[in-house]
CSV table of C-alpha atoms and ligand atoms in Angstrom, one decimal:
chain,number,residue,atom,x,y,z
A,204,UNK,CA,0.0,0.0,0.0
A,205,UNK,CA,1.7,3.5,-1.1
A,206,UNK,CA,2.3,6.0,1.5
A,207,UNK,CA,1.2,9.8,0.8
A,208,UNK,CA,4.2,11.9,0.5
A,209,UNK,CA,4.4,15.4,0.9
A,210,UNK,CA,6.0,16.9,-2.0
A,211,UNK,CA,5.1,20.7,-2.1
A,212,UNK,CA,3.4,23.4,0.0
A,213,UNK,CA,2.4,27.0,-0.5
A,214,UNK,CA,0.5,29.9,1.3
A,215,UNK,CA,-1.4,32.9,0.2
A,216,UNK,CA,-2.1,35.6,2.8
A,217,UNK,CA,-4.1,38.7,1.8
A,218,UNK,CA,-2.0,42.0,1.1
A,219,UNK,CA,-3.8,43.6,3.6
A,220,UNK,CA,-2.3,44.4,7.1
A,221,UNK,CA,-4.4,45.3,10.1
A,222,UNK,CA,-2.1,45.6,13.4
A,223,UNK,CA,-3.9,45.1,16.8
A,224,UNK,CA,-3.2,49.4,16.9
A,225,UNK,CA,-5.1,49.7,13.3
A,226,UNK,CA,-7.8,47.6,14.8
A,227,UNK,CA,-8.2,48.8,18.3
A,228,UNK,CA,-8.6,52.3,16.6
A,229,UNK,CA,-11.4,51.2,14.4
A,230,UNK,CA,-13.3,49.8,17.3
A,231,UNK,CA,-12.2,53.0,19.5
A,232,UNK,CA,-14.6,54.9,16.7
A,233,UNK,CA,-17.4,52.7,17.6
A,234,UNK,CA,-16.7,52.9,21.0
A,235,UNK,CA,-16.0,49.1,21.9
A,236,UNK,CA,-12.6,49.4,24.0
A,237,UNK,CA,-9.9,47.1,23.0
A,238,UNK,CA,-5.8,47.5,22.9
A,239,UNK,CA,-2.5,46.1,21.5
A,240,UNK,CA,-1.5,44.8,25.0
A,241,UNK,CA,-4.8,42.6,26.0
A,242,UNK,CA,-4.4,41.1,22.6
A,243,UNK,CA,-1.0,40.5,22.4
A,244,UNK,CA,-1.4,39.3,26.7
A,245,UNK,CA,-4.3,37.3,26.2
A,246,UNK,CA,-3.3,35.5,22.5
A,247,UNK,CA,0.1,36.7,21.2
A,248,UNK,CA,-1.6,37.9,18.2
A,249,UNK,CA,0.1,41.3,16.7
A,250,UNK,CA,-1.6,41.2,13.5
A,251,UNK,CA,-3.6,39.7,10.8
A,252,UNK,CA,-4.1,39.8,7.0
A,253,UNK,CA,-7.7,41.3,6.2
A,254,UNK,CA,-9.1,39.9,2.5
A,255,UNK,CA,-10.4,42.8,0.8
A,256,UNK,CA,-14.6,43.0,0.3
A,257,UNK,CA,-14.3,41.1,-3.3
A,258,UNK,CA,-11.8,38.6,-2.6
A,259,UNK,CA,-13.1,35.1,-2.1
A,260,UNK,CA,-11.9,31.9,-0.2
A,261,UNK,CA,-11.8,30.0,-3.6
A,262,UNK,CA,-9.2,33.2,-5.2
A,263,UNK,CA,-7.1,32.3,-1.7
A,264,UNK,CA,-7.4,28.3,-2.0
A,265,UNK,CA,-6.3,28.9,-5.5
A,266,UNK,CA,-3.2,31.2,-5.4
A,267,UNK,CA,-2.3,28.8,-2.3
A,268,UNK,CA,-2.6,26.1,-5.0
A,269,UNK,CA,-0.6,27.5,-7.1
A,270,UNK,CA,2.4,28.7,-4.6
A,271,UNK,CA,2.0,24.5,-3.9
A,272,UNK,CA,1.9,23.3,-6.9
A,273,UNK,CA,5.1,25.8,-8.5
A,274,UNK,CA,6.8,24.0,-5.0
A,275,UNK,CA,6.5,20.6,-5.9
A,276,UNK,CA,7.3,21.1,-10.0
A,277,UNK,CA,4.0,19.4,-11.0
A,278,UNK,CA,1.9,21.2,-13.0
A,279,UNK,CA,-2.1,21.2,-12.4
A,280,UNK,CA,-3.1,18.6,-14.8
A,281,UNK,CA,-1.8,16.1,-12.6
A,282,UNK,CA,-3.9,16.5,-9.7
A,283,UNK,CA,-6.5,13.5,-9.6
A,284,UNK,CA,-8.1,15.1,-6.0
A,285,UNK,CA,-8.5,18.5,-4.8
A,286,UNK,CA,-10.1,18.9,-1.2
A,287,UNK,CA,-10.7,22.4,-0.1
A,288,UNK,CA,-11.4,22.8,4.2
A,289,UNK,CA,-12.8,25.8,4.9
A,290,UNK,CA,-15.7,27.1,7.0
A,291,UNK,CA,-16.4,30.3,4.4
A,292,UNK,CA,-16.9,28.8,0.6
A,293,UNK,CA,-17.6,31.0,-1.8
A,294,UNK,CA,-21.5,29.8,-2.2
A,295,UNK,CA,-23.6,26.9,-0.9
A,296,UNK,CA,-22.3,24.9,-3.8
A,297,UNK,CA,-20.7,24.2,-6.1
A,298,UNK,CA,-17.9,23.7,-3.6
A,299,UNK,CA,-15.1,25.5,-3.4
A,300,UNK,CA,-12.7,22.9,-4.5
A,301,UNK,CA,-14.8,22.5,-7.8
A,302,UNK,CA,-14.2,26.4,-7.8
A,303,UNK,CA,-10.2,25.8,-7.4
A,304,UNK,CA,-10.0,23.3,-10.1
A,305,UNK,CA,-11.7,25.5,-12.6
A,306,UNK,CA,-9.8,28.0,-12.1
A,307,UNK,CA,-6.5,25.5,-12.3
A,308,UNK,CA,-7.6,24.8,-15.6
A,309,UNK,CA,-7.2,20.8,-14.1
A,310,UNK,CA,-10.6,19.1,-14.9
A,311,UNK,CA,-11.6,15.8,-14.6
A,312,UNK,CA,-10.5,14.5,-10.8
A,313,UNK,CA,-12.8,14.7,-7.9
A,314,UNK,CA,-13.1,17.9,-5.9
A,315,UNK,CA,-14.9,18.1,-3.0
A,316,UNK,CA,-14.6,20.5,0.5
A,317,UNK,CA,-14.3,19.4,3.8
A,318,UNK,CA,-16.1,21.2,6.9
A,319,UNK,CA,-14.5,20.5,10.4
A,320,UNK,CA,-13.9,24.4,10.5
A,321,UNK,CA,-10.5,24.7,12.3
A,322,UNK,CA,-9.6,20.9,12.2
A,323,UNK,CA,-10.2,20.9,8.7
A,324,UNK,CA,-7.2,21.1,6.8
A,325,UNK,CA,-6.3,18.0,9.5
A,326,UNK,CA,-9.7,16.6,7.8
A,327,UNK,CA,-8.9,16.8,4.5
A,328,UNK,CA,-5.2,15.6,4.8
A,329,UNK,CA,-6.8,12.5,6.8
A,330,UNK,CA,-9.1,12.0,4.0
A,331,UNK,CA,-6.5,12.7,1.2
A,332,UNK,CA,-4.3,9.7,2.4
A,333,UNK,CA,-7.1,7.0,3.1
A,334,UNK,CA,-8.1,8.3,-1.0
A,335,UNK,CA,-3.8,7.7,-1.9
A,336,UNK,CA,-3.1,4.5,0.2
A,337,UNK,CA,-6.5,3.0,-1.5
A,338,UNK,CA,-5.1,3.3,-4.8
A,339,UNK,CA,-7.6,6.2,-5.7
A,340,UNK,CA,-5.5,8.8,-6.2
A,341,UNK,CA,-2.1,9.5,-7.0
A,342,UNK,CA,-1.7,13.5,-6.7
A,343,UNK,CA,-3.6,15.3,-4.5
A,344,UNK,CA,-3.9,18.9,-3.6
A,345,UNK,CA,-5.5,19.7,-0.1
A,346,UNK,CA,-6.0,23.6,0.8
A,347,UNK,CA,-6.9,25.4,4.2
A,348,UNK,CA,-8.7,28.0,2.8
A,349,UNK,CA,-10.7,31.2,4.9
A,350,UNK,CA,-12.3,34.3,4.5
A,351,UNK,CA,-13.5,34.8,8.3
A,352,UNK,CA,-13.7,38.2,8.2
A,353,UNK,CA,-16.8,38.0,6.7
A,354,UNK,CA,-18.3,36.1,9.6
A,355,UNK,CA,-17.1,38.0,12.4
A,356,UNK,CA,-19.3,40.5,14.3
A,357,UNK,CA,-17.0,43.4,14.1
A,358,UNK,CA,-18.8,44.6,17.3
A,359,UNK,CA,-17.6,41.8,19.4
A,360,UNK,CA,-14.1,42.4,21.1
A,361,UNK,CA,-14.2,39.1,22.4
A,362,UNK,CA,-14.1,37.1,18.4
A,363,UNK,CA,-13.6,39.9,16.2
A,364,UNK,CA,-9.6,40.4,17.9
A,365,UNK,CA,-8.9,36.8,17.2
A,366,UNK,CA,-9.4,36.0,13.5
A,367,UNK,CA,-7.6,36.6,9.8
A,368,UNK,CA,-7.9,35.3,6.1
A,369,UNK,CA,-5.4,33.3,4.7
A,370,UNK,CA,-5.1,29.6,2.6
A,371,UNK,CA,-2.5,27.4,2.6
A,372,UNK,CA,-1.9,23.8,0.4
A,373,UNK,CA,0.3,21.2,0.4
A,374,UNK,CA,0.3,18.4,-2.7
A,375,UNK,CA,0.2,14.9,-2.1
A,376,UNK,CA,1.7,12.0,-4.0
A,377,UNK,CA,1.9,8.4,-3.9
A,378,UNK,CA,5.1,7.0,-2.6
A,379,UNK,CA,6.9,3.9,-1.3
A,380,UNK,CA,8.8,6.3,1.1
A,381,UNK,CA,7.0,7.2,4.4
A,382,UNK,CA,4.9,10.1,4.1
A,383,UNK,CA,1.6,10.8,6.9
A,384,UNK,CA,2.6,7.5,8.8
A,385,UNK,CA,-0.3,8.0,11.0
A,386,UNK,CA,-4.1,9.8,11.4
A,387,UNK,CA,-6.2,10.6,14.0
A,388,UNK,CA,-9.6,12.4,13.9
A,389,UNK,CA,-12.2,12.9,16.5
A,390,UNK,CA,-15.0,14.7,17.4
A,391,UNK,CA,-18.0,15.7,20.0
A,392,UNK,CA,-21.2,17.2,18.5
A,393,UNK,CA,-22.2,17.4,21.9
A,394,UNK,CA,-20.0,21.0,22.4
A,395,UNK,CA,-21.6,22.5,19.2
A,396,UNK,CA,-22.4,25.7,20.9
A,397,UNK,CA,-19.4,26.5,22.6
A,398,UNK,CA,-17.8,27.8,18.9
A,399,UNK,CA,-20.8,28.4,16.2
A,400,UNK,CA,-22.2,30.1,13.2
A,401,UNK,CA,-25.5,29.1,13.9
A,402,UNK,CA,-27.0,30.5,10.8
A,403,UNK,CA,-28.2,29.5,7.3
A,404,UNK,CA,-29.7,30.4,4.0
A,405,UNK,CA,-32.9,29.5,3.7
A,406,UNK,CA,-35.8,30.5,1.5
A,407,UNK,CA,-33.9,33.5,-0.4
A,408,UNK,CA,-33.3,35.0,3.3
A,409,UNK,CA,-30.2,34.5,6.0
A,410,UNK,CA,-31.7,32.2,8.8
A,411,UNK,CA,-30.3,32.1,12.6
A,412,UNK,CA,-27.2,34.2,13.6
A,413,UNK,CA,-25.1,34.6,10.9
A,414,UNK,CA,-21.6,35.8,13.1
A,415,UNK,CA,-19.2,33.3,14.8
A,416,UNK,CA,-19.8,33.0,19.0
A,417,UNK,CA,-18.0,31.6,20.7
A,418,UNK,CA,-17.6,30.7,24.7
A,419,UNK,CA,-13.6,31.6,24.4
A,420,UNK,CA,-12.9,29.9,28.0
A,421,UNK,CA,-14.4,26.3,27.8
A,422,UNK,CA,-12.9,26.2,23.8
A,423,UNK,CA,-9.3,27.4,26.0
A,424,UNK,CA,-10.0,23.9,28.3
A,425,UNK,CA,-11.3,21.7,25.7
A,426,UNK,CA,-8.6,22.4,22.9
A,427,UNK,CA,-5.5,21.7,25.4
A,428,UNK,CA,-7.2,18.3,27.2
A,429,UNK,CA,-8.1,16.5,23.2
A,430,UNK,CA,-5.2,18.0,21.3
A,431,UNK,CA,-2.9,16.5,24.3
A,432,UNK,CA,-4.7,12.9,24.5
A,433,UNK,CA,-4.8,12.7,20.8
A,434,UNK,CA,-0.8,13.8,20.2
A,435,UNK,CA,-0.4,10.6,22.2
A,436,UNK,CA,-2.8,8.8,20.9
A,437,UNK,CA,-1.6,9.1,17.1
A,438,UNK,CA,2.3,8.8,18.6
A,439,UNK,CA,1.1,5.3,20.0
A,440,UNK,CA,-0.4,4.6,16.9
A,441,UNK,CA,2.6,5.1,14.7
A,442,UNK,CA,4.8,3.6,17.7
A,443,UNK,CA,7.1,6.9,17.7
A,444,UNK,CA,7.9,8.5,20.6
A,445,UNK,CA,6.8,12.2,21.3
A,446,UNK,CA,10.5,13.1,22.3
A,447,UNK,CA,10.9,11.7,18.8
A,448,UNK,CA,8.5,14.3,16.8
A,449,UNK,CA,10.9,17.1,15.8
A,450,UNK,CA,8.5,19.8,14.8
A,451,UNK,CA,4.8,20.8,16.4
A,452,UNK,CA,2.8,22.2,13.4
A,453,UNK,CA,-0.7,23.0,16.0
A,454,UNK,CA,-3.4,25.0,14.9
A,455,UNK,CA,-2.8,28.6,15.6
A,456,UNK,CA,-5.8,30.1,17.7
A,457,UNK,CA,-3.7,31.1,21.1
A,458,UNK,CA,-0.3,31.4,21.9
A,459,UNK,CA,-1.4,30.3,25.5
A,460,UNK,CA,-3.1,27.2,24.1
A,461,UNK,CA,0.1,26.5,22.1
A,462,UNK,CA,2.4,27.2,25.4
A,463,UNK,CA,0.5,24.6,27.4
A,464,UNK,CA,0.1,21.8,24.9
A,465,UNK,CA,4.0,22.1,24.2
A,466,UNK,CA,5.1,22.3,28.1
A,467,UNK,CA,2.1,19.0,28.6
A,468,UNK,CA,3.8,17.4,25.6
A,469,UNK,CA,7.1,17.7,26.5
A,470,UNK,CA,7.8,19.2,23.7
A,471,UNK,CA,10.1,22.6,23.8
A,472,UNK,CA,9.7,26.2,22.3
A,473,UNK,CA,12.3,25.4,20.1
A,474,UNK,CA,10.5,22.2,18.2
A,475,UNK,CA,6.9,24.5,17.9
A,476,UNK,CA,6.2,26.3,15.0
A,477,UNK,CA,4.0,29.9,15.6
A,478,UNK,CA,3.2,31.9,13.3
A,479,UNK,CA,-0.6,33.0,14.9
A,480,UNK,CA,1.5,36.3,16.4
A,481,UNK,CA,1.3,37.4,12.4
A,482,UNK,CA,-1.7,35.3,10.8
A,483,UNK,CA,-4.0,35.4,14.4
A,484,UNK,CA,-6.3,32.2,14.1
A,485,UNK,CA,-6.8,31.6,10.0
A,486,UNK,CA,-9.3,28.7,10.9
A,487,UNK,CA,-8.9,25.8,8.3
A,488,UNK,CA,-5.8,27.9,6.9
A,489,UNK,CA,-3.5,27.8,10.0
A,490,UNK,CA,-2.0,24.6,10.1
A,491,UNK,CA,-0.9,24.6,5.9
A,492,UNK,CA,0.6,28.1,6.3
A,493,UNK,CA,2.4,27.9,9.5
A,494,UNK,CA,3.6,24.4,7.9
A,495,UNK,CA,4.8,26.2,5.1
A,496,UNK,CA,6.5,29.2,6.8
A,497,UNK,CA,8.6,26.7,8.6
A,498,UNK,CA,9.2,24.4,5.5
A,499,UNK,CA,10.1,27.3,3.2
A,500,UNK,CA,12.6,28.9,5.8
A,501,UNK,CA,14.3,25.7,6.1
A,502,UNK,CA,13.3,24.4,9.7
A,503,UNK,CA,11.2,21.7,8.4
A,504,UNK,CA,13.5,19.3,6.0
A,505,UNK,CA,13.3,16.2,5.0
A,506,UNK,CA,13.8,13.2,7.0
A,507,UNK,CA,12.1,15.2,9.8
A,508,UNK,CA,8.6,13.6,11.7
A,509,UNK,CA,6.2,16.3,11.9
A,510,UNK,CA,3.2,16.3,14.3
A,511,UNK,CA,0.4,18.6,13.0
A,512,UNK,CA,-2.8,18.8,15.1
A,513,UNK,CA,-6.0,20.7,14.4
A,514,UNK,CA,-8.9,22.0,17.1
A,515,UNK,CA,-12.2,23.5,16.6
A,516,UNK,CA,-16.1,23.9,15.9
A,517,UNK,CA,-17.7,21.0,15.9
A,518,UNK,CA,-16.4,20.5,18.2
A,519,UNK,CA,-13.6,18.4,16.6
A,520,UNK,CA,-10.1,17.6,16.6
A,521,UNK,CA,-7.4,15.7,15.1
A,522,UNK,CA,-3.9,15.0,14.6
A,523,UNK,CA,-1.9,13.6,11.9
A,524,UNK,CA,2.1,12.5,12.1
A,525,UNK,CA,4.1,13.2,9.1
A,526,UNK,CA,7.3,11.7,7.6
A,527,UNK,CA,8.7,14.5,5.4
B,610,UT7,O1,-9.9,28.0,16.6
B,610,UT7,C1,-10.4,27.6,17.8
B,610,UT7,C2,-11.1,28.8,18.2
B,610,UT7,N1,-10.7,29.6,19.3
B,610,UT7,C3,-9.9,29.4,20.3
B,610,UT7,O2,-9.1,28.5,20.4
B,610,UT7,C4,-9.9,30.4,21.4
B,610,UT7,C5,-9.9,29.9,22.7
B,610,UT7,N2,-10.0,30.9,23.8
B,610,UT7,C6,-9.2,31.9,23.9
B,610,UT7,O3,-8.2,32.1,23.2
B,610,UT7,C7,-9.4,32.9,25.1
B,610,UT7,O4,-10.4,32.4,25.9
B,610,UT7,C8,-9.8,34.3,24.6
B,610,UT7,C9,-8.6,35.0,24.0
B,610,UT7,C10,-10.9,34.3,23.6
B,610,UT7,C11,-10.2,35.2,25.8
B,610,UT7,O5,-9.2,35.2,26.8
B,610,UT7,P1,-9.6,34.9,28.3
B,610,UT7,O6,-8.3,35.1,29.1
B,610,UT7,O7,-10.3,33.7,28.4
B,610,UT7,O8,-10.5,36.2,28.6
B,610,UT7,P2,-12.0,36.3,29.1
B,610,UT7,O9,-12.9,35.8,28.0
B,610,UT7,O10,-12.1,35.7,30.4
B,610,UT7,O11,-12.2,37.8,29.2
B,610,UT7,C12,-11.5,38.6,30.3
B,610,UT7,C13,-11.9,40.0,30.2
B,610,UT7,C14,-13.4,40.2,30.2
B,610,UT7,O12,-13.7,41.4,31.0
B,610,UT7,P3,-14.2,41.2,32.5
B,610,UT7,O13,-15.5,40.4,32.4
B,610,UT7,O14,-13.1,40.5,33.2
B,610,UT7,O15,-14.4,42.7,32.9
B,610,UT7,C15,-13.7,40.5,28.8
B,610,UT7,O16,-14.9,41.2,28.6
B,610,UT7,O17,-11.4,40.6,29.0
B,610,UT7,C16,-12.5,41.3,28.3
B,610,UT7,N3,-12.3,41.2,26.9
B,610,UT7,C17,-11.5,42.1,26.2
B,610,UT7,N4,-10.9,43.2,26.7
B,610,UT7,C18,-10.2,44.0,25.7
B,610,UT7,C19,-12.7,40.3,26.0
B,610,UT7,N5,-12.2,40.6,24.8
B,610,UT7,C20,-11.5,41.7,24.9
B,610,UT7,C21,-10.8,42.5,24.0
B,610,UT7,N6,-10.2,43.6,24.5
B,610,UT7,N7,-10.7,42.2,22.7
């Protein structure tokens, strides 16, 4: 049975800049009180990239694609699967991966989005190598992809501070070398209401609340007790040790969240990528760009066992163990 090998990645973050200074001004005008210092205290978030009113999550997915595809030398008509996570598609359907692929130019594969909002890209990569070790794919692109800005309540300090847009891809391939050695994906529908977007289309009219809520604290407690069991459970699976795991890829919602889950790991500042001081919390996007920061800048490299792990609405979470 072929492994699925990593063989490119790529990112796409909007041009658009907005400090925790730009944004604490904004909301100053509205008169909702906010600062540089409780966000940066309470999250280690400085900044985030803003998409602009007419860019869409299928534009991001695809200039991520692209970044991914130019990485690995493969050209487009190659890909056999595209699967797009992201909470924010452009419409109800099509999906947004059927959106990428016509605007790769790459038909004919299947293309289909995943929605396990910020454990999807963890989602789709699970589902991407059950599709390659079956023998029913042989190239696969799999994109994070989010425009959350346009779910936020920009009169909530306590969401609005946290989010930004962003997509990021990796491509898959087929291989008799290790690639993801090991998958683990959970979830509790029970603790839908703690992170929501309780609303919906219906009938030509926007149904329910239409913004993201979320109860910050018990999401806080919930993401550090399953992402720890499930680091260990998906190390036990593989049989690798987590003093073996050279790089921490976690989702990137809370510097705090990220500090505990190393220190409970065992696993050091040093082996942690963080990139959520400059992104803040890109949902489905987080885990592909902060995997690409550190791959492009030469801290990830091959030969190196990567532990990327994924928390959110759902609720769900999931981990996944990669050979590089
Ligand atoms: O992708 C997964 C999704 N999300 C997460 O993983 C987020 C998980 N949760 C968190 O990151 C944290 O719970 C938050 C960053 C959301 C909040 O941090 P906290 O330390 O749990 O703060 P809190 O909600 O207990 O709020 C403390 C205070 C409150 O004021 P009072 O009641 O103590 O007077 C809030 O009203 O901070 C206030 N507050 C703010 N103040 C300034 C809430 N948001 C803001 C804000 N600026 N933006």
């Amino acid at each position: 049975m072929p492994y699925a090998k990593i063989i490119g990645s790529g990112g796409y973050l909007p041009p658009r800049i907005v400090s925790n200074d730009d944004l604490a001004a904004d909301l100053a005008s509205r008169h909702i009180e906010t600062s540089d210092t409780w966000i940066r205290e309470r999250t280690g978030i400085r900044q985030r990239h803003i998409a602009d009113a007419d860019m869409t999550t299928s534009q991001l997915a695809t200039w991520a694609a692209q970044a991914a595809l130019e990485n690995a030398g493969i050209e487009a008509a190659e890909v056999d699967l595209i699967i797009v996570a992201t909470s924010t598609p452009d419409f109800v359907f099509p999906s947004t991966a059927c959106l990428v692929q016509a605007n790769l130019n790459a038909p004919g594969g299947a293309a289909f989005d995943v929605q396990a909002v910020c454990s999807g890209f963890v989602y789709a990569l699970a589902t991407a190598d059950a599709f390659i070790r079956a023998g029913r794919s042989k190239t696969a692109l799999v994109i994070g992809a989010e425009v959350f800005s346009s779910i936020l309540d920009w009169s909530d300090r306590g969401t609005c501070v946290l989010f930004g847009d962003g997509a990021g891809a990796v491509v898959l391939r087929a291989s008799e070398e290790p690639g993801i050695i090991a998958a683990q994906l959970n979830a509790d529908g029970r603790q839908m209401g703690i992170l929501c977007a309780a609303g919906n289309v219906s009938h030509g009219k926007v149904v329910g609340d239409p913004f993201l809520r979320m109860d910050g604290q018990a999401v806080f407690k919930l993401a550090v007790t399953s992402l720890t069991k499930s680091a260990h459970d998906v190390c036990d699976q593989a049989g690798v040790s987590l003093d073996d795991v050279n790089w921490l890829v976690p989702h990137q919602a809370n510097v705090r969240i990220i500090n505990f889950l190393g220190r409970r790991l065992g696993i050091g500042d040093d082996r942690v990528v963080i990139t959520v001081d400059q992104h803040a919390n890109t949902s489905a996007a987080s885990v592909p760009l902060a995997f690409d920061v550190a791959r492009r800048d030469g801290r990830i490299k091959a030969g190196d066992t990567v532990l990327m792990q994924g928390v959110g609405g759902g609720f769900t979470w999931g981990s996944i163990l990669v050979k590089i």
